[in-house]
Coordinates of C-alpha atoms in Angstrom, one line a residue:
Chain R
M152 CA 0.0 0.1 -0.1
T153 CA 2.6 2.4 0.9
A154 CA 6.2 2.3 -0.6
I155 CA 8.2 0.6 2.0
N156 CA 11.9 0.2 1.8
G157 CA 12.3 -2.6 -0.8
G158 CA 15.9 -2.9 -1.0
A159 CA 16.6 -3.4 2.8
R160 CA 16.1 -6.7 4.3
D161 CA 15.8 -5.8 7.8
V162 CA 12.6 -8.0 8.0
A163 CA 11.6 -6.8 11.5
A164 CA 11.8 -3.2 10.5
T165 CA 9.8 -4.1 7.5
V166 CA 7.2 -5.6 9.6
R167 CA 6.9 -2.8 11.8
E168 CA 6.4 -0.3 9.2
A169 CA 3.7 -2.7 7.7
I170 CA 1.7 -2.4 10.6
L171 CA 2.2 1.4 11.2
A172 CA 0.6 1.5 7.4
V173 CA -2.2 -0.4 8.4
Y174 CA -2.7 1.7 11.7
R175 CA -2.6 4.9 9.1
D176 CA -4.7 3.5 6.4
T177 CA -7.4 2.7 9.2
G178 CA -7.5 6.0 10.9
R179 CA -6.0 4.7 13.8
P180 CA -3.0 6.3 15.9
P181 CA 0.4 4.4 15.8
R182 CA 1.6 2.5 18.6
E183 CA 4.6 0.8 19.8
T184 CA 5.1 -2.7 18.2
P185 CA 7.5 -4.6 20.8
A186 CA 8.4 -8.1 19.3
A187 CA 6.6 -10.1 22.0
S188 CA 3.3 -8.3 21.6
L189 CA 0.3 -10.3 20.5
L190 CA -1.1 -9.3 17.2
G191 CA -4.7 -9.4 18.4
S192 CA -5.0 -8.6 21.8
D193 CA -2.0 -5.8 22.3
L194 CA -2.1 -4.3 19.0
G195 CA -5.5 -4.8 18.0
L196 CA -5.0 -6.1 14.8
D197 CA -7.8 -8.2 13.2
S198 CA -8.0 -10.7 10.0
L199 CA -8.5 -7.8 7.5
D200 CA -5.4 -5.9 8.9
L201 CA -3.3 -9.2 8.8
A202 CA -4.4 -9.7 5.2
Q203 CA -3.3 -6.3 4.2
I204 CA 0.1 -6.7 6.0
I205 CA 0.6 -9.9 4.0
V206 CA 0.1 -7.9 0.9
L207 CA 2.3 -5.1 2.1
L208 CA 5.0 -7.3 2.9
E209 CA 4.6 -9.4 -0.3
R210 CA 5.4 -5.9 -2.0
S211 CA 8.2 -4.9 0.0
L212 CA 10.0 -8.0 0.7
G213 CA 9.1 -10.4 -2.3
V214 CA 7.4 -13.3 -0.5
D215 CA 4.0 -14.6 0.6
P216 CA 5.0 -17.6 3.0
F217 CA 1.2 -17.8 3.6
R218 CA 0.7 -18.5 -0.1
D219 CA 3.9 -20.2 -0.8
A220 CA 3.9 -22.8 2.0
R221 CA 0.2 -23.5 1.6
A222 CA 0.7 -26.9 -0.8
T223 CA 3.3 -28.2 1.7
T224 CA 3.6 -27.7 5.2
P225 CA 1.2 -25.5 7.7
H226 CA 2.9 -22.8 9.2
P227 CA 3.1 -22.6 12.7
P228 CA 0.4 -20.1 14.6
I229 CA 1.4 -16.4 14.1
R230 CA 0.1 -14.6 17.3
T231 CA 3.0 -12.2 17.7
V232 CA 5.1 -9.5 15.9
D233 CA 8.1 -12.0 16.4
H234 CA 6.1 -15.2 14.9
L235 CA 5.7 -12.7 11.8
V236 CA 9.4 -11.7 11.7
T237 CA 10.5 -15.2 11.7
L238 CA 8.1 -16.6 9.3
Y239 CA 9.1 -13.9 6.6
S240 CA 12.8 -14.5 7.4
D241 CA 12.4 -18.0 6.9
A242 CA 10.7 -17.8 3.9
L243 CA 13.6 -15.5 2.7
S244 CA 16.3 -17.7 3.4
G245 CA 14.7 -20.5 2.3
R246 CA 14.0 -18.8 -1.3
S247 CA 17.8 -17.3 -1.8
Chain C
M10 CA -18.7 20.4 -43.3
P11 CA -21.3 18.5 -45.4
A12 CA -24.6 19.9 -45.1
S13 CA -26.5 17.9 -43.0
N14 CA -29.6 18.2 -45.4
P15 CA -32.1 15.4 -44.1
A16 CA -32.9 13.2 -47.1
P17 CA -33.3 9.7 -46.4
A18 CA -35.8 8.0 -48.3
P19 CA -39.0 7.3 -46.4
E20 CA -39.3 4.2 -48.2
V21 CA -36.3 2.8 -46.3
A22 CA -38.4 1.8 -43.2
E23 CA -40.7 -0.2 -45.6
V24 CA -37.7 -2.4 -46.9
S25 CA -37.3 -5.7 -45.5
A26 CA -34.9 -5.9 -42.7
P27 CA -32.1 -7.5 -44.2
A28 CA -31.6 -5.4 -47.3
R29 CA -32.5 -1.9 -45.3
L30 CA -28.8 -0.8 -44.6
A31 CA -28.2 -1.0 -48.7
A32 CA -31.2 0.8 -49.5
A33 CA -30.7 3.4 -46.9
I34 CA -27.1 3.7 -48.7
D35 CA -28.6 4.0 -52.2
A36 CA -31.2 6.4 -51.4
V37 CA -28.8 8.9 -50.3
A38 CA -26.3 8.1 -53.0
A39 CA -29.0 8.8 -55.3
T40 CA -29.7 12.2 -54.4
D41 CA -26.7 13.6 -52.6
P42 CA -23.7 11.0 -53.7
D43 CA -21.0 13.6 -52.2
R44 CA -22.3 13.5 -48.6
V45 CA -20.0 12.3 -46.3
A46 CA -21.0 8.7 -44.5
I47 CA -17.7 7.8 -42.7
V48 CA -14.7 10.0 -41.6
T49 CA -11.9 7.9 -40.0
A50 CA -8.5 9.0 -38.1
A51 CA -10.6 11.9 -36.9
G52 CA -9.5 14.2 -34.0
L53 CA -5.4 14.5 -34.6
G54 CA -5.8 17.4 -37.3
T55 CA -3.5 15.5 -39.8
D56 CA -3.9 14.2 -43.3
L57 CA -4.6 10.9 -42.1
R58 CA -8.3 11.8 -41.6
R59 CA -10.0 10.2 -44.5
A60 CA -13.8 10.7 -45.7
V61 CA -16.1 8.3 -47.6
S62 CA -19.4 9.6 -49.3
Y63 CA -22.5 7.9 -49.7
G64 CA -21.7 7.6 -53.4
T65 CA -18.5 5.8 -52.9
L66 CA -20.1 3.5 -50.2
A67 CA -22.8 2.6 -52.4
G68 CA -20.5 1.6 -55.2
D69 CA -18.7 -0.6 -52.7
V70 CA -22.0 -2.2 -51.8
A71 CA -22.8 -2.9 -55.6
A72 CA -19.3 -4.5 -56.4
L73 CA -19.7 -6.9 -53.2
E74 CA -23.1 -7.8 -54.1
R75 CA -21.9 -8.7 -57.7
R76 CA -19.4 -11.0 -56.0
L77 CA -21.6 -12.6 -53.4
A78 CA -24.0 -13.4 -56.1
D79 CA -21.2 -14.9 -58.1
S80 CA -19.7 -17.0 -55.2
R81 CA -22.5 -18.0 -53.2
P82 CA -20.5 -18.3 -49.9
I83 CA -22.4 -20.3 -47.3
G84 CA -21.5 -17.3 -44.9
V85 CA -18.9 -14.6 -45.0
V86 CA -16.9 -13.7 -41.8
A87 CA -15.8 -10.2 -41.7
R88 CA -12.3 -9.3 -41.6
A89 CA -12.4 -5.8 -42.6
S90 CA -10.5 -3.3 -40.0
G91 CA -11.9 -0.5 -42.0
L92 CA -15.0 1.1 -41.0
A93 CA -15.9 1.6 -44.7
P94 CA -15.4 -1.6 -46.0
L95 CA -17.4 -3.2 -43.1
I96 CA -20.2 -1.0 -43.8
A97 CA -20.2 -2.2 -47.3
L98 CA -19.9 -5.8 -46.3
V99 CA -22.9 -6.0 -43.8
A100 CA -24.9 -3.7 -46.3
A101 CA -24.3 -6.2 -49.4
C102 CA -24.7 -9.5 -47.2
G103 CA -27.9 -8.3 -46.0
R104 CA -29.5 -7.7 -49.4
Q105 CA -27.9 -10.6 -50.9
R106 CA -29.1 -12.5 -47.7
V107 CA -25.8 -13.8 -46.9
P108 CA -25.0 -14.8 -43.4
L109 CA -22.3 -12.6 -42.0
A110 CA -20.0 -13.0 -38.8
L111 CA -18.8 -9.8 -37.1
V112 CA -16.1 -11.0 -35.2
A113 CA -13.8 -8.7 -33.4
E114 CA -10.1 -8.5 -33.3
D115 CA -9.6 -10.4 -29.9
S116 CA -12.0 -13.1 -30.8
R117 CA -10.6 -14.4 -34.0
D118 CA -10.2 -17.8 -32.0
L119 CA -13.7 -18.1 -32.4
V120 CA -13.9 -18.7 -36.1
G121 CA -13.1 -22.0 -36.0
E122 CA -16.9 -22.7 -35.6
L123 CA -17.4 -21.2 -38.7
R124 CA -14.7 -22.7 -41.0
D125 CA -16.8 -23.6 -44.0
W126 CA -17.4 -19.6 -44.1
S127 CA -15.6 -17.4 -46.6
V128 CA -13.8 -14.5 -45.6
C129 CA -13.6 -10.9 -46.5
G130 CA -11.2 -8.3 -45.6
N131 CA -10.5 -4.4 -46.4
D132 CA -9.9 -5.2 -50.0
L133 CA -13.3 -6.3 -50.3
E134 CA -12.6 -9.7 -52.2
V135 CA -14.5 -12.8 -51.2
S136 CA -12.6 -15.5 -50.8
R137 CA -13.8 -18.9 -52.3
P138 CA -15.9 -21.1 -50.2
P139 CA -13.6 -24.0 -48.7
Q140 CA -14.0 -27.2 -51.0
G141 CA -16.4 -25.3 -53.0
R142 CA -19.2 -25.4 -50.7
T143 CA -22.1 -23.2 -51.6
R144 CA -25.1 -22.2 -49.9
R145 CA -28.4 -21.9 -50.3
E146 CA -30.4 -18.4 -49.0
F147 CA -30.5 -18.0 -45.5
D148 CA -34.1 -18.7 -44.0
S149 CA -35.4 -18.0 -40.4
S150 CA -33.7 -21.3 -39.0
S151 CA -30.1 -20.2 -40.1
P152 CA -28.1 -17.5 -38.4
Q153 CA -28.1 -14.3 -40.1
I154 CA -25.6 -12.3 -38.1
V155 CA -23.3 -13.7 -35.9
V156 CA -21.8 -11.2 -33.2
A157 CA -19.2 -11.9 -30.4
T158 CA -20.1 -11.0 -27.3
S159 CA -17.6 -8.5 -25.3
G160 CA -16.5 -11.0 -22.7
T161 CA -17.4 -8.8 -19.8
S162 CA -18.4 -11.9 -18.0
G163 CA -16.3 -15.0 -19.0
P164 CA -14.6 -15.3 -22.2
P165 CA -16.1 -14.1 -25.5
K166 CA -18.5 -16.3 -27.4
L167 CA -21.1 -16.2 -30.9
V168 CA -24.4 -14.9 -30.2
E169 CA -26.7 -15.5 -33.5
H170 CA -28.9 -12.5 -34.0
S171 CA -31.4 -11.8 -36.7
W172 CA -31.5 -8.7 -38.9
D173 CA -34.9 -7.8 -37.3
S174 CA -33.0 -7.7 -33.7
L175 CA -30.1 -6.1 -35.2
L176 CA -32.2 -2.9 -36.4
A177 CA -34.8 -3.4 -33.2
A178 CA -33.3 -0.2 -31.6
A179 CA -32.6 2.2 -34.7
R180 CA -34.5 5.4 -34.8
L181 CA -35.6 6.5 -38.2
A182 CA -37.8 9.4 -37.4
E183 CA -36.9 12.7 -39.1
Q184 CA -35.3 14.3 -35.9
W185 CA -32.4 11.4 -36.2
H186 CA -31.8 12.5 -39.9
G187 CA -28.3 13.6 -41.2
R188 CA -26.7 13.8 -37.5
G189 CA -23.2 13.4 -36.8
W190 CA -22.2 10.3 -34.5
I191 CA -19.0 9.6 -33.1
L192 CA -18.2 5.9 -32.7
V193 CA -15.7 5.1 -30.0
Y194 CA -16.9 1.4 -29.8
D195 CA -15.1 -1.4 -31.7
A196 CA -17.4 -1.5 -35.0
T197 CA -18.1 -5.3 -34.9
R198 CA -19.2 -5.3 -31.4
W199 CA -22.9 -5.0 -30.6
A200 CA -23.0 -1.7 -29.4
G201 CA -20.5 -0.5 -32.4
T202 CA -23.3 -2.0 -34.5
Q203 CA -25.8 0.0 -33.0
V204 CA -24.1 3.5 -33.8
W205 CA -23.0 3.0 -36.9
L206 CA -26.3 1.7 -38.1
Q207 CA -28.0 4.2 -37.0
A208 CA -26.0 6.8 -38.5
I209 CA -26.5 5.3 -41.8
L210 CA -29.8 4.3 -41.8
T211 CA -30.7 8.0 -41.0
G212 CA -28.3 9.6 -43.6
G213 CA -25.8 11.1 -41.0
R214 CA -22.1 10.7 -40.6
V215 CA -20.2 8.4 -38.4
I216 CA -16.9 9.9 -37.3
V217 CA -14.1 7.4 -36.0
P218 CA -11.4 9.3 -33.8
A219 CA -8.0 8.3 -34.5
S220 CA -7.9 6.7 -30.8
R221 CA -9.8 6.5 -27.5
D222 CA -7.3 9.0 -26.2
P223 CA -9.8 11.7 -24.2
D224 CA -8.1 14.7 -26.2
C225 CA -8.2 12.8 -29.3
V226 CA -12.1 12.0 -28.8
A227 CA -13.4 15.6 -27.8
R228 CA -11.2 17.1 -30.9
A229 CA -12.7 14.7 -33.4
A230 CA -16.3 15.3 -31.5
A231 CA -15.7 19.1 -32.0
D232 CA -14.0 19.3 -35.2
E233 CA -16.6 17.0 -37.2
N234 CA -19.7 18.9 -35.7
V235 CA -20.6 15.4 -33.5
T236 CA -24.0 16.1 -32.1
I237 CA -24.4 12.7 -30.8
L238 CA -21.7 10.7 -28.2
P239 CA -22.7 7.1 -27.7
A240 CA -20.2 6.0 -25.0
T241 CA -19.3 4.1 -22.1
P242 CA -19.6 5.6 -18.8
T243 CA -15.4 5.2 -18.3
L244 CA -14.9 6.7 -21.7
L245 CA -17.4 9.7 -20.7
R246 CA -15.6 10.1 -17.5
R247 CA -12.3 10.3 -18.9
V248 CA -13.4 13.2 -21.3
I249 CA -15.0 15.0 -18.6
A250 CA -11.7 14.7 -16.2
S251 CA -8.9 14.8 -18.7
A252 CA -9.7 16.2 -22.3
D253 CA -8.4 19.2 -23.6
S254 CA -10.7 22.0 -22.3
D255 CA -10.7 23.9 -25.1
A256 CA -12.0 20.9 -27.2
V257 CA -14.7 20.1 -24.9
G258 CA -15.8 23.5 -24.9
R259 CA -16.0 23.5 -28.7
M260 CA -18.0 20.5 -28.4
S261 CA -21.8 20.8 -29.5
L262 CA -23.4 17.6 -27.8
D263 CA -27.1 17.3 -27.9
R264 CA -27.4 13.9 -26.7
I265 CA -25.0 11.5 -24.8
T266 CA -26.0 7.7 -24.9
L267 CA -24.3 6.0 -22.2
G268 CA -24.2 1.8 -22.6
G269 CA -22.0 -1.0 -21.4
E270 CA -21.8 -0.3 -17.7
A271 CA -23.7 1.3 -15.3
A272 CA -23.7 5.1 -14.6
D273 CA -23.5 6.5 -11.7
G274 CA -25.7 9.5 -10.1
Q275 CA -22.2 11.6 -10.1
L276 CA -21.4 10.8 -13.7
L277 CA -24.8 11.8 -14.9
Q278 CA -24.7 15.3 -13.0
Q279 CA -21.4 16.2 -14.3
A280 CA -22.2 15.4 -18.0
R281 CA -25.5 17.5 -17.6
A282 CA -23.4 20.4 -15.9
L283 CA -20.6 20.4 -18.8
F284 CA -23.2 19.7 -21.6
P285 CA -26.2 21.4 -20.7
A286 CA -27.7 21.1 -24.0
A287 CA -27.5 17.5 -24.2
R288 CA -30.2 14.8 -23.2
V289 CA -28.3 12.4 -21.2
T290 CA -29.9 8.9 -21.9
H291 CA -28.7 5.3 -20.3
V292 CA -29.0 2.3 -22.3
Y293 CA -29.2 -1.1 -20.7
A294 CA -28.4 -3.5 -23.5
T295 CA -26.7 -6.9 -23.7
T296 CA -25.1 -8.8 -26.8
E297 CA -27.5 -11.5 -26.0
L298 CA -31.0 -9.6 -25.5
G299 CA -30.0 -6.6 -27.6
E300 CA -31.4 -3.3 -26.3
V301 CA -34.1 -3.8 -23.0
F302 CA -34.5 -0.4 -21.9
R303 CA -33.4 3.1 -21.9
V304 CA -33.4 5.6 -18.8
S305 CA -33.4 9.5 -19.6
D306 CA -34.4 10.9 -16.5
G307 CA -30.8 11.8 -15.1
L308 CA -31.0 9.6 -12.3
P309 CA -28.9 6.4 -11.7
G310 CA -30.3 2.9 -12.1
F311 CA -34.2 2.7 -13.2
P312 CA -37.6 3.4 -11.5
A313 CA -38.5 0.6 -9.0
E314 CA -42.1 0.6 -10.4
W315 CA -40.9 -0.9 -13.6
L316 CA -40.3 -4.0 -12.0
G317 CA -43.0 -7.1 -12.8
R318 CA -44.8 -4.9 -15.5
P319 CA -44.2 -4.8 -19.4
L320 CA -41.8 -2.1 -20.4
P321 CA -42.7 -0.2 -23.7
G322 CA -40.3 -2.3 -26.1
G323 CA -42.3 -5.5 -24.5
A324 CA -39.4 -6.8 -22.1
K325 CA -40.2 -7.8 -18.4
L326 CA -38.0 -7.5 -15.7
S327 CA -37.7 -9.3 -12.3
T328 CA -35.0 -9.9 -9.8
R329 CA -33.8 -13.3 -8.4
R330 CA -33.5 -13.6 -4.6
D331 CA -29.7 -12.5 -4.9
G332 CA -30.7 -9.3 -6.6
E333 CA -29.9 -10.6 -9.9
L334 CA -31.9 -8.9 -13.1
L335 CA -33.7 -11.0 -15.0
V336 CA -35.1 -9.9 -18.2
Q337 CA -37.8 -11.9 -20.5
L338 CA -38.0 -10.2 -23.3
S339 CA -41.5 -11.2 -24.8
R340 CA -44.1 -13.7 -23.5
D341 CA -42.9 -16.4 -25.2
T342 CA -39.5 -16.5 -24.4
A343 CA -37.4 -17.7 -21.4
E344 CA -36.2 -15.5 -18.5
V345 CA -32.6 -14.6 -18.9
A346 CA -30.1 -13.7 -15.9
T347 CA -28.2 -10.6 -17.1
G348 CA -25.6 -11.1 -14.3
D349 CA -25.9 -7.5 -13.1
V350 CA -27.2 -7.3 -9.5
V351 CA -29.6 -4.5 -8.7
E352 CA -30.3 -2.8 -5.3
R353 CA -33.4 -1.0 -4.0
R354 CA -32.5 2.6 -3.2
G355 CA -35.7 4.6 -2.5
D356 CA -38.0 4.3 -5.6
R357 CA -34.9 3.2 -8.1
Y358 CA -33.2 0.2 -8.5
E359 CA -29.5 0.9 -8.9
F360 CA -26.8 -1.3 -10.6
A361 CA -24.7 -2.7 -7.7
G362 CA -22.4 -4.5 -10.4
R363 CA -21.6 -7.7 -11.8
R364 CA -22.2 -10.9 -10.2
S365 CA -18.9 -12.0 -11.3
D366 CA -17.3 -8.9 -10.0
T367 CA -18.4 -9.7 -6.7
I368 CA -15.3 -9.6 -4.2
V369 CA -15.9 -12.2 -1.3
V370 CA -13.9 -10.8 1.8
G371 CA -14.0 -13.4 4.7
G372 CA -17.3 -14.8 3.5
A373 CA -18.9 -11.1 2.9
K374 CA -19.4 -9.9 -0.5
V375 CA -18.7 -6.6 -1.7
F376 CA -19.7 -5.0 -5.2
P377 CA -16.8 -3.2 -6.5
R378 CA -18.7 -0.3 -8.2
R379 CA -20.1 0.4 -4.8
V380 CA -16.4 1.3 -3.7
E381 CA -15.7 2.9 -6.9
D382 CA -18.8 5.4 -6.6
V383 CA -17.3 6.2 -3.2
L384 CA -13.9 7.1 -4.3
R385 CA -15.2 8.8 -7.6
A386 CA -16.7 11.4 -5.3
V387 CA -13.5 12.3 -3.5
P388 CA -12.1 15.8 -4.7
G389 CA -9.2 15.1 -6.6
V390 CA -10.0 11.3 -8.0
A391 CA -10.8 11.5 -11.7
D392 CA -11.7 7.9 -11.8
A393 CA -11.6 4.7 -9.9
R394 CA -11.7 0.8 -10.0
A395 CA -11.9 -1.6 -7.2
Y396 CA -11.0 -5.3 -7.6
G397 CA -10.5 -8.3 -5.3
L398 CA -7.0 -9.4 -4.5
P399 CA -6.2 -13.1 -3.4
N400 CA -5.3 -13.7 0.1
A401 CA -4.5 -16.3 2.3
I402 CA -6.0 -15.1 5.2
T403 CA -9.6 -13.4 4.0
G404 CA -9.8 -15.3 0.8
E405 CA -9.6 -11.9 -0.8
I406 CA -9.1 -8.3 -0.1
V407 CA -10.4 -5.2 -1.7
A408 CA -7.9 -3.3 -3.7
A409 CA -8.3 0.0 -5.6
Q410 CA -6.7 2.2 -8.2
I411 CA -7.5 5.9 -8.5
V412 CA -6.9 8.3 -11.3
V413 CA -6.2 11.8 -9.8
T414 CA -7.5 15.0 -11.6
D415 CA -4.7 17.4 -13.2
P416 CA -4.5 19.5 -11.8
L417 CA -5.5 18.4 -8.2
P418 CA -7.8 20.8 -6.6
D419 CA -6.1 23.4 -4.2
G420 CA -4.4 22.3 -0.9
V421 CA -4.6 18.7 -2.0
T422 CA -1.6 16.6 -2.1
P423 CA -1.2 12.7 -3.3
E424 CA -0.8 12.0 0.3
S425 CA -3.8 14.0 1.8
L426 CA -6.0 12.4 -1.1
R427 CA -5.0 9.0 -0.1
G428 CA -6.3 9.8 3.5
A429 CA -9.2 11.4 2.4
A430 CA -10.1 8.7 0.0
L431 CA -9.8 5.8 2.6
A432 CA -11.8 8.2 5.3
A433 CA -14.4 8.6 2.8
C434 CA -14.7 4.6 2.2
R435 CA -14.8 4.2 6.1
G436 CA -17.3 6.5 6.2
A437 CA -19.5 5.1 3.5
L438 CA -18.9 1.4 3.5
E439 CA -18.9 -1.5 5.4
P440 CA -15.2 -2.5 7.1
H441 CA -14.5 -5.3 4.7
S442 CA -15.9 -3.1 1.9
V443 CA -13.0 -0.8 2.6
P444 CA -10.0 -1.0 0.0
R445 CA -6.8 -2.3 1.9
V446 CA -4.9 -1.7 -0.9
L447 CA -4.8 1.6 -2.6
D448 CA -2.5 2.9 -5.7
F449 CA -2.3 5.9 -7.9
T450 CA -2.2 5.2 -11.6
R451 CA -2.2 7.3 -14.6
K452 CA -4.9 5.2 -16.7
L453 CA -7.2 2.4 -15.7
F454 CA -7.2 -0.8 -17.9
T455 CA -10.3 -1.1 -20.1
N456 CA -11.4 -4.1 -21.9
P457 CA -11.7 -4.0 -25.7
S458 CA -15.2 -3.0 -25.1
G459 CA -14.1 0.3 -23.4
K460 CA -15.3 -1.1 -19.9
V461 CA -13.3 -0.8 -17.0
S462 CA -11.6 -4.0 -16.3
R463 CA -11.9 -5.7 -12.7
R464 CA -9.3 -8.3 -13.3
P465 CA -6.3 -8.0 -10.7
V466 CA -3.5 -6.1 -12.1
G467 CA -1.3 -7.8 -14.6
Q468 CA -4.1 -10.6 -15.4

């Protein structure tokens, strides 16, 4: 949705930027996004927000682990910011 | 400019339908052979512009009729890319009662079904029938005119029509005589045939702009004294939003006929403001059904009281439980599902969108048209399209593209526009309908019929 730094592979920063972009696009104030915070109860992100985050991350990182992994192994539950970072880091390293 | 002296022969309406086009051409050619029938490559101001007179057209029709009588093909597939040869071929095939297929450039793979038919291109030569197969005249059971659908919903397919249905919507009354019509549709598709047939049957001019670029369309309309603009809402929106304002100011339209897509209330208002002398009509037609009804009251959709009672043309409208519009053309024909979903709003039914365009977000339906209407109402947005983007979490999410006005309104920046557009959607739409992806683009992708494509970008 927004041009997120596409060149840098700092996945944690990119995930945070995506979450902040969702807050901004949905008219909510920005907030801190510590690695251990729960996406739902701590950060107030619902399934539509997560759907948007996936699109934003695919655009900036070039992978969609939800789609790419669907045919093979089910991914572990994604409950925290850190889970997201790990999922995308794994997807990127698995691809390269 | 040619004198638009109305002189079509009154007897044209009495000629049998298949011979009517050729008779109309002959009637003008006999009294006013230099009158311009067709102008192509208009709107650029270059010497590519070419005008074809009724006299020339009548000569081409006669030559073709001799060839058809001689080779007796089972049918002819029109391959002419030029409008003048195409019209001559349609007129000649009609009067010679030879079945004709009008197949647009992108539907050429369909002609395999017509492999026994001859082919005729711009040179007006009719190929010899394959394997020497020749024909009998067409009768009531054989196809008379074959047209390819636009493929708005699903792949294009061939549809058979009769000359009666092809000419059913043509208006022959004197007020229509000798007018200038602009043709922005593909001449081989249903909507396009209706424009040039109407023009030629009434001794008028068909103006073909060199491109569908809004500047070119506006200049062609202004330079060639076009008074009637049949167009898709998408094209009209582009002309209003981005065409050269000098050319738009010189356009003297007295009629705008919208079709192919639903027109929203905002566009109807803008058209009235910009062309106050023009009557704006919205035609509801499909390739399969032909014209079903037209609305000219300047409001979107159609009056709710039309449902369930016969319309002036004899058609009857009803809806399925999910809102899909059903049409029964006459008492002895079956109801046809149109694929268009309508919603009751006060005393109107308005078009919510194509059933096949529906986006499903986490099980909830979204009609992209509704989203587009909201986006287009935001100051600084010239046009918008919404579509579904596949998504692992919710199945699909709503994505949208917007074209900004040039220049942007005072105080509006792309970033503020983006915020305003999303805020407008949050205010007017259900949460799952608010676009989660919003991109700026210079131009919306349209399909060959001039309608906005709602497929995801790049597909």
